[in-house]
């Protein structure tokens, strides 16, 4: 049994980490803007914040002064390079935020009963993985903090979903299926919090889709999966 | 250089292990931009460095040397303890440069250091325009080496025994002398010519006072075995003049506000803040305040990290004085896991708003087992990118989590070369 989870909004309430990191990035760069002015809420993205398209729109195309500021901070002109630099910076701040946070606060952002349910799945010899567009370093840091990193057999994040041409083949693109095959891994169930993208992704990869978010009781969910076997 | 304060410096070992493909790529990206070739800044081609970082002179040049007290003292020294005469060259760092390596008591080490230091300060005053530039640089190299060894030993003793009022003046004189020698050293490295530093005799009484203090203190701390072993360090990491010059130059080119504090991490980074200040002075910038920090607590007889910044800062600085700064620049010889830097950052008082980092060397792609060892981890790549790192480190490739060394037991290639050379020449004198 191969069970794969989405990260943002599914096993973790991760928005606060992303928001704090983005806000700190704006402050560090001396950009006097509210985060929502640069990266406005998009319902379809739900808990997921980072997207190269949105960063380009907010940081590079919205106002030339913002672009100039960012460009001068990193001493880079090339737009793609600049966006990657922004993301690297934000990644470090997100990882730092997670690792510096108090443990009770981190655990508070973890899906309900996620860890016992993962242990439960492991006793049924399940292979567990994560496929998410968030960076693997961020996912790993969060799971490390919750002492859950070793429970996952693989994590496929933004870095793995980026092909050799540097193009991110995000969900619902089934590129992750190729990665899974290359790593000799499989996906029977995909558990995610997005009825549109995650469902389409599961279908494209030939997996069953199960809806769940971090507010769901994962023990109940896992019980259901096991009982169906 | 950018502020690293918001960033976690050390990434835990398990995260590094799980994301090694990503982190090794990030590390590789940094390493690809490091300086490959170690080159002296001077255009004077007669100044050469041995691979161990010592100045060297070809044997064929010995007869051509101007016979003055400097050449007589260093080259014609009958003890062969100041230089190493190899087949084709003379390496100008002998066993008395590495006093900590000698199989003698701390009292004897102290005697050698001060005896040599007094001799050398006297020789420095006898340098003439005809004197050989390489020998002059080697003399300055020796003097600064001894001064830094003394500085460290005094810090160790004062941390253990407490500060006495009488020590403050000689200690300040020691710092002044370090600054003076460092300026002369970097100036000569750049210009390839001898400077004109004089007025050293005035330092002699202060150095004598420090010798007396150490003599007394060594007896008092004899019971603390760890401290006794660590009193005179064997080899100072990052003691290559070309690297230190380049580091000082790079860091001096960065704008730093007036209320910045330069922090050198003992022992590998003890010289760096002095070198940066010397370079800043050379280019007409103001000098900044300097402290050195030691994150090992020997007073409790262990190598455990200290709990407060007061335990770590040089014992001549009070915590109150740290309140005067809002910016610090942390300097070390190298960074691998980033644990030391992170520990220090966490100890800094809240008034420190900006933390900058400068390290001489960095290489992590060959240290997988070291980084993934339990409790170790690796430095956050962004922290290195936000700071200054110049050269690849001398550390070997690891092969197991049980060891920091390679299969032949070597950790630091440069240190290993020094030890090999010393063993070859002075086998019966070493620890």
Coordinates of N, CA and C in Angstrom, one line a residue, chain B residues 174-299:
Chain B
X174 N 49.8 44.8 24.7 CA 49.9 43.6 23.8 C 49.0 43.8 22.6
X175 N 47.8 44.3 22.8 CA 46.8 44.5 21.7 C 47.4 45.6 20.8
X176 N 48.0 46.6 21.3 CA 48.6 47.7 20.5 C 49.7 47.1 19.7
X177 N 50.5 46.3 20.3 CA 51.6 45.7 19.5 C 51.1 44.7 18.4
X178 N 50.1 44.0 18.7 CA 49.5 43.1 17.7 C 49.0 44.0 16.5
X179 N 48.4 45.1 16.8 CA 47.9 46.0 15.8 C 49.0 46.5 14.9
X180 N 50.1 46.9 15.6 CA 51.2 47.5 14.9 C 51.9 46.5 14.0
X181 N 52.1 45.3 14.5 CA 52.8 44.3 13.7 C 51.9 43.9 12.6
X182 N 50.6 43.7 12.8 CA 49.7 43.3 11.8 C 49.7 44.3 10.6
X183 N 49.7 45.6 11.0 CA 49.7 46.7 10.0 C 51.0 46.6 9.1
X184 N 52.1 46.4 9.8 CA 53.4 46.3 9.1 C 53.4 45.1 8.2
X185 N 52.9 44.0 8.7 CA 52.9 42.8 8.0 C 52.1 42.9 6.7
X186 N 50.8 43.4 6.8 CA 50.0 43.5 5.7 C 50.5 44.5 4.7
X187 N 51.0 45.6 5.2 CA 51.6 46.6 4.3 C 52.8 46.1 3.5
X188 N 53.6 45.3 4.1 CA 54.8 44.7 3.4 C 54.3 43.6 2.5
X189 N 53.3 42.9 2.8 CA 52.8 41.9 1.9 C 52.3 42.5 0.7
X190 N 51.6 43.6 0.8 CA 51.1 44.3 -0.4 C 52.2 45.0 -1.2
X191 N 53.0 45.7 -0.5 CA 54.0 46.5 -1.3 C 55.2 45.7 -1.7
X192 N 55.5 44.7 -1.0 CA 56.7 43.9 -1.3 C 57.9 44.6 -0.8
X193 N 57.7 45.6 0.1 CA 58.9 46.3 0.6 C 58.8 46.4 2.1
X194 N 59.9 46.7 2.8 CA 59.9 46.8 4.2 C 59.3 48.1 4.7
X195 N 58.6 48.0 5.8 CA 58.0 49.2 6.4 C 59.1 49.8 7.3
X196 N 58.7 50.8 8.0 CA 59.6 51.4 8.9 C 59.0 51.5 10.3
X197 N 58.9 50.3 10.9 CA 58.3 50.3 12.3 C 59.4 50.3 13.3
X198 N 59.2 51.2 14.2 CA 60.2 51.4 15.3 C 59.5 51.5 16.7
X199 N 60.2 52.0 17.6 CA 59.7 52.3 18.9 C 59.2 51.0 19.6
X200 N 59.8 49.9 19.3 CA 59.4 48.7 20.0 C 59.9 48.5 21.4
X201 N 61.1 49.1 21.8 CA 61.6 48.9 23.1 C 60.6 49.3 24.2
X202 N 59.7 50.2 23.9 CA 58.7 50.6 24.9 C 57.7 49.5 25.3
X203 N 57.6 48.5 24.4 CA 56.7 47.4 24.7 C 57.4 46.4 25.6
X204 N 58.7 46.4 25.6 CA 59.4 45.3 26.4 C 58.9 45.2 27.8
X205 N 58.8 46.4 28.6 CA 58.4 46.2 30.0 C 57.0 45.6 30.1
X206 N 56.1 45.9 29.1 CA 54.8 45.3 29.2 C 54.8 43.9 28.9
X207 N 55.6 43.5 27.9 CA 55.8 42.1 27.6 C 56.4 41.3 28.8
X208 N 57.3 42.0 29.5 CA 57.9 41.3 30.7 C 56.9 41.1 31.7
X209 N 56.0 42.1 31.9 CA 54.9 42.0 32.9 C 54.0 40.8 32.5
X210 N 53.7 40.6 31.2 CA 52.9 39.5 30.8 C 53.6 38.2 31.0
X211 N 54.9 38.2 30.8 CA 55.6 36.9 31.0 C 55.5 36.5 32.5
X212 N 55.7 37.5 33.4 CA 55.6 37.3 34.8 C 54.2 36.7 35.2
X213 N 53.2 37.4 34.6 CA 51.8 37.0 34.9 C 51.6 35.5 34.5
X214 N 52.1 35.2 33.2 CA 51.9 33.8 32.8 C 52.7 32.8 33.6
X215 N 53.9 33.2 34.0 CA 54.7 32.3 34.8 C 54.0 31.9 36.1
X216 N 53.4 32.9 36.7 CA 52.6 32.7 38.0 C 51.3 31.9 37.7
X217 N 50.7 32.3 36.7 CA 49.4 31.7 36.4 C 49.5 30.2 36.0
X218 N 50.6 29.9 35.3 CA 50.8 28.5 34.8 C 50.9 27.6 36.0
X219 N 51.5 28.1 37.1 CA 51.5 27.3 38.3 C 50.1 27.1 38.9
X220 N 49.4 28.2 38.9 CA 48.0 28.1 39.5 C 47.0 27.2 38.8
X221 N 47.2 27.2 37.5 CA 46.2 26.4 36.7 C 46.7 25.0 36.4
X222 N 47.8 24.6 37.0 CA 48.4 23.3 36.7 C 47.4 22.1 37.0
X223 N 46.6 22.3 38.0 CA 45.6 21.2 38.3 C 44.6 21.0 37.2
X224 N 44.3 22.0 36.4 CA 43.3 21.8 35.4 C 44.0 21.3 34.1
X225 N 43.9 19.9 34.0 CA 44.6 19.3 32.9 C 44.2 19.7 31.5
X226 N 42.9 19.9 31.3 CA 42.4 20.3 30.0 C 42.9 21.7 29.6
X227 N 42.9 22.6 30.6 CA 43.4 23.9 30.4 C 44.9 23.9 30.1
X228 N 45.6 23.1 30.9 CA 47.1 23.0 30.7 C 47.4 22.5 29.3
X229 N 46.7 21.6 28.8 CA 46.9 21.0 27.4 C 46.6 22.1 26.4
X230 N 45.6 22.9 26.7 CA 45.1 23.8 25.7 C 45.8 25.2 25.8
X231 N 46.7 25.4 26.7 CA 47.3 26.7 27.0 C 48.0 27.3 25.8
X232 N 48.9 26.5 25.2 CA 49.6 27.0 24.0 C 49.2 26.1 22.8
X233 N 48.4 26.7 22.0 CA 47.8 25.9 20.9 C 48.9 25.4 19.9
X234 N 48.7 24.2 19.4 CA 49.8 23.6 18.6 C 49.9 24.3 17.2
X235 N 48.8 24.4 16.5 CA 48.9 25.0 15.2 C 47.7 25.9 15.0
X236 N 47.9 27.1 14.5 CA 46.7 28.0 14.3 C 46.2 27.7 12.9
X237 N 44.9 27.4 12.9 CA 44.2 27.1 11.6 C 44.3 28.5 10.8
X238 N 44.3 28.3 9.5 CA 44.2 29.5 8.7 C 45.4 30.5 9.0
X239 N 46.6 30.0 8.8 CA 47.7 30.9 9.1 C 48.5 31.1 7.8
X240 N 47.8 31.2 6.7 CA 48.4 31.5 5.5 C 48.4 32.9 5.2
X241 N 49.5 33.6 5.0 CA 49.5 35.1 4.8 C 48.7 35.5 3.7
X242 N 48.7 34.8 2.6 CA 48.0 35.2 1.4 C 46.5 35.2 1.6
X243 N 46.0 34.1 2.3 CA 44.6 34.0 2.6 C 44.1 35.1 3.6
X244 N 45.0 35.3 4.6 CA 44.6 36.3 5.6 C 44.5 37.7 5.0
X245 N 45.5 38.0 4.1 CA 45.5 39.3 3.4 C 44.2 39.4 2.6
X246 N 43.9 38.4 1.8 CA 42.7 38.5 1.0 C 41.4 38.6 1.8
X247 N 41.4 37.9 2.9 CA 40.2 38.0 3.8 C 40.1 39.5 4.3
X248 N 41.2 40.0 4.8 CA 41.2 41.3 5.4 C 40.8 42.4 4.3
X249 N 41.3 42.2 3.1 CA 40.9 43.1 2.0 C 39.4 43.0 1.7
X250 N 38.9 41.8 1.6 CA 37.5 41.6 1.2 C 36.6 42.2 2.3
X251 N 36.9 42.0 3.5 CA 36.1 42.5 4.6 C 36.2 44.0 4.8
X252 N 37.4 44.5 4.5 CA 37.5 45.9 4.6 C 36.8 46.7 3.5
X253 N 36.5 46.1 2.4 CA 35.8 46.8 1.4 C 34.4 46.9 1.6
X254 N 33.9 46.2 2.7 CA 32.4 46.3 3.0 C 32.2 47.5 3.9
X255 N 31.1 48.2 3.7 CA 30.7 49.3 4.6 C 30.2 48.7 5.9
X256 N 30.8 49.2 7.0 CA 30.3 48.8 8.3 C 30.1 50.1 9.1
X257 N 28.9 50.2 9.8 CA 28.7 51.4 10.6 C 29.7 51.5 11.8
X258 N 29.9 52.7 12.3 CA 30.9 53.0 13.3 C 30.7 52.1 14.6
X259 N 29.5 51.9 14.9 CA 29.3 51.1 16.2 C 29.2 49.6 15.8
X260 N 30.1 49.2 15.0 CA 30.3 47.8 14.7 C 31.4 47.2 15.6
X261 N 31.2 45.9 15.9 CA 32.2 45.2 16.7 C 32.7 44.0 15.9
X262 N 34.0 43.9 15.8 CA 34.6 42.8 15.1 C 34.9 41.6 16.1
X263 N 34.4 40.5 15.8 CA 34.5 39.3 16.7 C 35.3 38.2 16.1
X264 N 36.4 37.8 16.7 CA 37.2 36.7 16.1 C 36.9 35.5 17.0
X265 N 36.7 34.4 16.4 CA 36.4 33.2 17.2 C 37.8 32.5 17.5
X266 N 38.1 32.3 18.7 CA 39.4 31.6 19.1 C 39.3 30.2 18.8
X267 N 40.3 29.5 18.3 CA 41.6 30.0 18.1 C 41.9 30.4 16.6
X268 N 41.1 29.6 15.8 CA 41.4 29.8 14.3 C 41.1 31.2 13.8
X269 N 40.2 31.9 14.4 CA 39.9 33.2 13.9 C 40.4 34.3 14.8
X270 N 41.3 34.0 15.7 CA 41.8 35.0 16.6 C 42.5 36.2 15.9
X271 N 43.2 36.0 14.8 CA 43.9 37.0 14.2 C 43.0 37.9 13.3
X272 N 41.9 37.3 12.8 CA 41.2 38.0 11.7 C 40.7 39.4 12.0
X273 N 40.1 39.7 13.2 CA 39.7 41.1 13.4 C 40.9 42.1 13.4
X274 N 42.0 41.6 13.9 CA 43.2 42.5 13.9 C 43.6 42.8 12.4
X275 N 43.6 41.7 11.6 CA 44.0 41.9 10.2 C 43.0 42.8 9.5
X276 N 41.8 42.7 9.8 CA 40.8 43.5 9.1 C 41.0 45.0 9.5
X277 N 41.2 45.2 10.8 CA 41.5 46.6 11.2 C 42.7 47.1 10.6
X278 N 43.8 46.3 10.5 CA 45.0 46.8 9.9 C 44.8 47.2 8.4
X279 N 44.0 46.4 7.7 CA 43.7 46.7 6.3 C 42.8 47.9 6.2
X280 N 41.8 48.1 7.1 CA 41.0 49.3 7.1 C 41.8 50.5 7.3
X281 N 42.8 50.4 8.2 CA 43.7 51.6 8.4 C 44.5 51.9 7.1
X282 N 44.9 50.8 6.5 CA 45.8 51.0 5.3 C 45.0 51.7 4.2
X283 N 43.7 51.5 4.1 CA 42.9 52.1 3.1 C 42.2 53.4 3.6
X284 N 42.6 53.8 4.7 CA 42.1 55.1 5.2 C 40.7 55.0 6.0
X285 N 40.3 53.8 6.3 CA 39.1 53.7 7.1 C 39.4 53.7 8.6
X286 N 38.4 54.0 9.4 CA 38.6 54.0 10.8 C 38.7 52.5 11.3
X287 N 39.4 52.3 12.4 CA 39.4 51.0 12.9 C 38.2 50.8 13.8
X288 N 37.8 49.5 14.0 CA 36.7 49.2 14.8 C 37.1 48.4 16.0
X289 N 36.2 48.4 17.0 CA 36.5 47.7 18.2 C 36.6 46.2 18.0
X290 N 37.5 45.5 18.7 CA 37.7 44.1 18.5 C 37.5 43.3 19.8
X291 N 36.9 42.2 19.7 CA 37.0 41.2 20.8 C 37.2 39.8 20.2
X292 N 37.7 38.9 21.0 CA 37.7 37.5 20.6 C 36.8 36.7 21.6
X293 N 36.4 35.6 21.0 CA 35.4 34.8 21.8 C 35.9 33.4 21.8
X294 N 35.7 32.7 22.9 CA 36.0 31.3 23.1 C 34.7 30.6 23.5
X295 N 34.3 29.6 22.7 CA 33.0 29.0 23.1 C 33.2 27.7 23.8
X296 N 34.5 27.4 24.2 CA 34.7 26.2 25.1 C 34.9 26.7 26.5
X297 N 34.4 25.9 27.4 CA 34.6 26.3 28.8 C 35.5 25.4 29.5
X298 N 36.8 25.9 29.7 CA 37.8 25.0 30.3 C 37.7 25.1 31.8
X299 N 37.1 26.2 32.2 CA 37.1 26.4 33.7 C 36.3 25.3 34.4

